[in-house]
Short mmCIF file of C-alpha atoms in Angstrom, two decimals:
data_model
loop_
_atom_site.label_atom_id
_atom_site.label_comp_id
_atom_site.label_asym_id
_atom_site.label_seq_id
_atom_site.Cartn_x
_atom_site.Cartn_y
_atom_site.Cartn_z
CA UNK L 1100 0.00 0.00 0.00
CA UNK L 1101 1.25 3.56 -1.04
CA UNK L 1102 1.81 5.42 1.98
CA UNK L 1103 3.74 8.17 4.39
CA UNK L 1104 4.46 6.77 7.68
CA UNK L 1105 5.37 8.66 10.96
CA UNK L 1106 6.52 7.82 13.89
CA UNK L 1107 5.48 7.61 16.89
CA UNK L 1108 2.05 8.35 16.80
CA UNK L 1109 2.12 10.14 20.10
CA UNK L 1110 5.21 11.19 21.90
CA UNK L 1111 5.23 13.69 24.97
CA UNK L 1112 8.82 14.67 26.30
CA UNK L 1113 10.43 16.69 28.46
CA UNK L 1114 11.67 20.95 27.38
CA UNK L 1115 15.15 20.48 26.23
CA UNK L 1116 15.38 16.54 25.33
CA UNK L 1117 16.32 16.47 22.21
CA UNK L 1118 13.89 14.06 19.78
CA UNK L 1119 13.83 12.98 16.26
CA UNK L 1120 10.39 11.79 14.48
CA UNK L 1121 10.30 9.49 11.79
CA UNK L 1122 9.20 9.80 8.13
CA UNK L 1123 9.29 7.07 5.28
CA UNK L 1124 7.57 6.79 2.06
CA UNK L 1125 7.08 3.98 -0.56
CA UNK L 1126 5.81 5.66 -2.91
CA UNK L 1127 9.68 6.68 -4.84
CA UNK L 1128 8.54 10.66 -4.30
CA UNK L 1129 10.81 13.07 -4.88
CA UNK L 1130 9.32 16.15 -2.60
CA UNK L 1131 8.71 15.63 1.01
CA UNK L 1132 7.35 18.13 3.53
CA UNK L 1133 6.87 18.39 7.48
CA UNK L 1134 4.00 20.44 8.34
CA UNK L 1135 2.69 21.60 12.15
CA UNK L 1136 -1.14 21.76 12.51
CA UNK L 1137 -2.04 24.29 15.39
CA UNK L 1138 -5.60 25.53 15.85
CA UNK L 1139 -6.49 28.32 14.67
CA UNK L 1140 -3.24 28.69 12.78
CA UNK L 1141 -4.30 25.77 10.25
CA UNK L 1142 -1.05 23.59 8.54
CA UNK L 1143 2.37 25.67 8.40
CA UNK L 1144 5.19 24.47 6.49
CA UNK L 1145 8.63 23.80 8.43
CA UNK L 1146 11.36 22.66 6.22
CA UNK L 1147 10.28 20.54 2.70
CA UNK L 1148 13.27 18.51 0.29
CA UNK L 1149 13.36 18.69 -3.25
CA UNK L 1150 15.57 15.62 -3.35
CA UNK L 1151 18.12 13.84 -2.03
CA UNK L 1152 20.68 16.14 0.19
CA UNK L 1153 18.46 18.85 -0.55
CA UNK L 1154 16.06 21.05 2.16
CA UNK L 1155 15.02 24.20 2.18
CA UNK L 1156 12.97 26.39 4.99
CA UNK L 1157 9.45 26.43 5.04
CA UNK L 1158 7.07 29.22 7.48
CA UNK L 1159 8.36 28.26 10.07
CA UNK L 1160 11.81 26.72 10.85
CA UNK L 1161 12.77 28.07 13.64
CA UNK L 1162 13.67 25.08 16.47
CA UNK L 1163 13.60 22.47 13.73
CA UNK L 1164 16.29 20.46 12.03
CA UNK L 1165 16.30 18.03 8.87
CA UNK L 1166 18.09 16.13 6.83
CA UNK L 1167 17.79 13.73 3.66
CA UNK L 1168 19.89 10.88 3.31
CA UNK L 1169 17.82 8.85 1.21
CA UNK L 1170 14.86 9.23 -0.72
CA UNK L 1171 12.47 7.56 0.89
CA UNK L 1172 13.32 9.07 4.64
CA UNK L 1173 12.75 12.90 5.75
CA UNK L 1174 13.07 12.62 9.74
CA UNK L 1175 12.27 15.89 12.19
CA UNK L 1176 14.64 16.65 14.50
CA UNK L 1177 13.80 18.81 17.67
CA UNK L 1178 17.31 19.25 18.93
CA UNK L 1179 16.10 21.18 22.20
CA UNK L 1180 12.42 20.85 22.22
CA UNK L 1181 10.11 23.58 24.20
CA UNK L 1182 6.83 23.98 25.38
CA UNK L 1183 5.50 26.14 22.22
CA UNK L 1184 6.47 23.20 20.23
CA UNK L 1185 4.09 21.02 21.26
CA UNK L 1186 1.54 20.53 17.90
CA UNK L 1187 0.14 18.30 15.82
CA UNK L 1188 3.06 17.51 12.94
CA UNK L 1189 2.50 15.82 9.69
CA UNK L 1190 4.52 14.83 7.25
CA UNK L 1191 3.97 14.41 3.02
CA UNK L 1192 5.26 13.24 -0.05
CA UNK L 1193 4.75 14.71 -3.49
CA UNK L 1194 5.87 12.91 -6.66
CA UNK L 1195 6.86 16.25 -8.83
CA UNK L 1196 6.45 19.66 -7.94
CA UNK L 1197 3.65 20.11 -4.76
CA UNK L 1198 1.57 22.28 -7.52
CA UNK L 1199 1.22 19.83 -9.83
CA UNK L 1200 0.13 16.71 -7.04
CA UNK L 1201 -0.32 18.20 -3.98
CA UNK L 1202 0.38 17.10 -0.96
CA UNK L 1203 0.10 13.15 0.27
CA UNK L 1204 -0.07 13.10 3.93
CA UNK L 1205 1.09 10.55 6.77
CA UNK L 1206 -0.97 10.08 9.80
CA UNK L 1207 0.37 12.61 12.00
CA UNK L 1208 2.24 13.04 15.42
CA UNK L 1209 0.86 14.73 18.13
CA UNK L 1210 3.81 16.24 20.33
CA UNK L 1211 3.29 17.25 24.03
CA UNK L 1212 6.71 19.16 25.10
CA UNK L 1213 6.44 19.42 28.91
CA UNK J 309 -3.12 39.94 5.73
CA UNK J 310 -2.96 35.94 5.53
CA UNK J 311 -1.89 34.35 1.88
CA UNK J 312 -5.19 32.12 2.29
CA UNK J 313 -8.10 32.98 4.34
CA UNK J 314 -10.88 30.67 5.05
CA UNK J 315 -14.21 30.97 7.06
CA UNK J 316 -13.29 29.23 10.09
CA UNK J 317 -17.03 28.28 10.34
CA UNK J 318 -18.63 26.12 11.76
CA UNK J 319 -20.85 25.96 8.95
CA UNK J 320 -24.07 23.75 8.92
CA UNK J 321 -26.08 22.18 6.48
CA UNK J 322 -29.00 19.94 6.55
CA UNK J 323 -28.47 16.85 5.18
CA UNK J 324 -28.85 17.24 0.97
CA UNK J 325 -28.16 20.83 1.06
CA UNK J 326 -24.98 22.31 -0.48
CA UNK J 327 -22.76 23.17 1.38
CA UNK J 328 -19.97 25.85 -0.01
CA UNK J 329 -17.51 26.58 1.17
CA UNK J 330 -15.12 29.91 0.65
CA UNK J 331 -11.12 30.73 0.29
CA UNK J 332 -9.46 34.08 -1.01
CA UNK J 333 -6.08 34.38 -1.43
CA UNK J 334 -3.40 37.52 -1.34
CA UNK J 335 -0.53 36.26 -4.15
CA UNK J 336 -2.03 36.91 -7.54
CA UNK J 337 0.64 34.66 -8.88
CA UNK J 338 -0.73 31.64 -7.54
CA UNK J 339 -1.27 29.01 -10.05
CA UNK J 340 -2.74 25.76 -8.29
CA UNK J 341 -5.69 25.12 -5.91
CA UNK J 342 -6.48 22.65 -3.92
CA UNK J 343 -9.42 21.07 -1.57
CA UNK J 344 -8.07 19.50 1.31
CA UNK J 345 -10.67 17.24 3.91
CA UNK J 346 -9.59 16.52 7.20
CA UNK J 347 -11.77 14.25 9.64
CA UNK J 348 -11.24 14.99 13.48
CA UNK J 349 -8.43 13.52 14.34
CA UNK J 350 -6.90 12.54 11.10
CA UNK J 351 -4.54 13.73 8.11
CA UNK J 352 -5.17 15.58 5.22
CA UNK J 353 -6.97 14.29 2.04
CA UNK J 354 -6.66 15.50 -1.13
CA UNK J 355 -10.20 15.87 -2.71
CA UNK J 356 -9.61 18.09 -5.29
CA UNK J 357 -7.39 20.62 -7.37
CA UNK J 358 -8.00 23.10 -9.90
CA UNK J 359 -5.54 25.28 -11.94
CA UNK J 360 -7.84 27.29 -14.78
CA UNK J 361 -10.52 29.88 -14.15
CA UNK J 362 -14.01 28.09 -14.16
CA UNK J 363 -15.67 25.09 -12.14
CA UNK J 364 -14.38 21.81 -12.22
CA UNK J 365 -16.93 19.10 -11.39
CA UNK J 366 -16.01 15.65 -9.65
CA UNK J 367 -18.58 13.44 -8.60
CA UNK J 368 -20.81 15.53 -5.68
CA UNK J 369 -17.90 18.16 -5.26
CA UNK J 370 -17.12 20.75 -7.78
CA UNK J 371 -14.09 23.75 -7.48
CA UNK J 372 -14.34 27.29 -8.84
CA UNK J 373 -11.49 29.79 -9.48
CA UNK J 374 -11.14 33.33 -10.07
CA UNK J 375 -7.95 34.23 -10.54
CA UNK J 376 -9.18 37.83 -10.80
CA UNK J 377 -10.72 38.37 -7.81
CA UNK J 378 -8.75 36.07 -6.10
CA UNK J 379 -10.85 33.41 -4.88
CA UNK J 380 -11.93 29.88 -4.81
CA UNK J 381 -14.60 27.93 -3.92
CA UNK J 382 -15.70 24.25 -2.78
CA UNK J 383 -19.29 23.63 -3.24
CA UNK J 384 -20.58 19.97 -2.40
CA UNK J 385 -23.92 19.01 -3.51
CA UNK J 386 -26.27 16.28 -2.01
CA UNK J 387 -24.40 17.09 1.25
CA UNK J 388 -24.36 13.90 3.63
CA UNK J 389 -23.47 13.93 7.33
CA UNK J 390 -20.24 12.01 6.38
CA UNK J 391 -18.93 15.09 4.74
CA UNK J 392 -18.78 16.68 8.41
CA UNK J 393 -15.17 17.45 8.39
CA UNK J 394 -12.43 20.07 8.04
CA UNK J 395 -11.82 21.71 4.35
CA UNK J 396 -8.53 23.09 3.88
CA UNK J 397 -7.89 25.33 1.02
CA UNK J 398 -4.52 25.79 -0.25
CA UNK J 399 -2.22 27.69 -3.16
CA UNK J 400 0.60 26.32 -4.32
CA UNK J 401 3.20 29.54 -5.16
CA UNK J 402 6.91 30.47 -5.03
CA UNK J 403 10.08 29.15 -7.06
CA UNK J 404 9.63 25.87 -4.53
CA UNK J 405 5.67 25.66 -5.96
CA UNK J 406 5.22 24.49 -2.34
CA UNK J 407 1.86 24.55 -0.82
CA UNK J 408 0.58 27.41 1.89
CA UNK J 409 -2.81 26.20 3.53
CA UNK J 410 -5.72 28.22 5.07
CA UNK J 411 -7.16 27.40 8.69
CA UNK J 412 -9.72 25.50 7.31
CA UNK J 413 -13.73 25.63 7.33
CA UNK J 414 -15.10 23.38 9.68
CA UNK J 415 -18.74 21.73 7.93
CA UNK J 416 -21.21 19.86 9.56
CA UNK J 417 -24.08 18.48 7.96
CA UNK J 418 -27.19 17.81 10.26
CA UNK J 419 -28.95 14.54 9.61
#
């Protein structure tokens, strides 16, 4: 089955322990995107990857690391997490260019920084 | 002045109404649409896109654009309470052609 898979699901932590969060597609996409989902706010954009070895910043990168080793990975880092981190984060996949596709989106990770 | 603003709702509509539902957007260079519905408690879902002025039908749901007055729409006919959920609108724009989403309309259709 064509997916995005994150994990963990759920994850609360501790301000300042540092955390990564998983991301892996099967779907050979080339574009790959975290997004945080706050209320009110709606879905803003942290860092997204064109390719392999390649990220850029998104909205709102501030507190946020990532990297791209291979294709079909795109982990979140939170190298010193803090309380006005904690959001609902999704991660997704885009074959070409997000324009053309959209968006495919993995189930989400709801982060509780304490 | 947000790139895409949304009705944050909630909007209700008896069941077999239609529903529509509003976005406007501040970039006049943006190129692609799209419908995004999100259930409580669960990701995104592409529903539909749309990239030329005009209406673009799929099954129940059918886009408009208007590139000159900057704004599209969502309008979902024979509305059924499963279509309760979260609509996201969002633009695709910049050299990256990345995607910036509205807060979403939340829609709930009364049985």
């Amino acid at each position: 089955e064509a997916q995005v898979t994150q994990n963990p699901r759920y994850l609360i932590t501790v301000t300042g322990k540092k955390l990564t969060v998983t991301c892996s597609q099967n779907m050979n996409h080339e574009y790959m995107s975290w997004y945080r989902q706050d209320p009110g706010l709606g879905l803003r954009q942290i860092y997204y990857s064109m390719n392999v070895e390649v990220t850029d910043k998104g909205d709102v990168p501030e507190g946020y690391k990532v990297s791209r080793k291979e294709k079909r990975n795109f982990p979140l880092i939170l190298e010193s997490p803090s309380p006005n981190q904690t959001s609902l984060y999704f991660c997704a996949s885009s074959s070409k260019y997000p324009s053309d596709y959209g968006y495919t989106f993995g189930s989400g990770t709801r982060l509780t920084v304490v | 002045q947000k790139e895409v603003e949304q009705n944050s709702g909630p909007l209700s509509v008896p069941e077999g109404a239609i529903a529509s539902l509003n976005c406007t957007y501040s970039d006049r260079g943006s190129q692609s649409f799209f419908w995004y519905r999100q259930y409580s408690g669960k990701s995104p879902e592409l529903i539909m896109s749309i990239y030329s002025n005009g209406d673009k039908e799929d099954g129940r749901f059918t886009a408009q654009l208007n590139k000159a007055s900057q704004y599209v729409s969502l309008l979902i006919r024979d509305s059924q309470p499963s279509d309760s959920a979260t609509y996201l609108c969002a633009k695709a724009s910049g050299s990256a052609r990345q995607l910036t989403f509205g807060s979403g309309t939340q829609l709930t259709v009364l049985p």
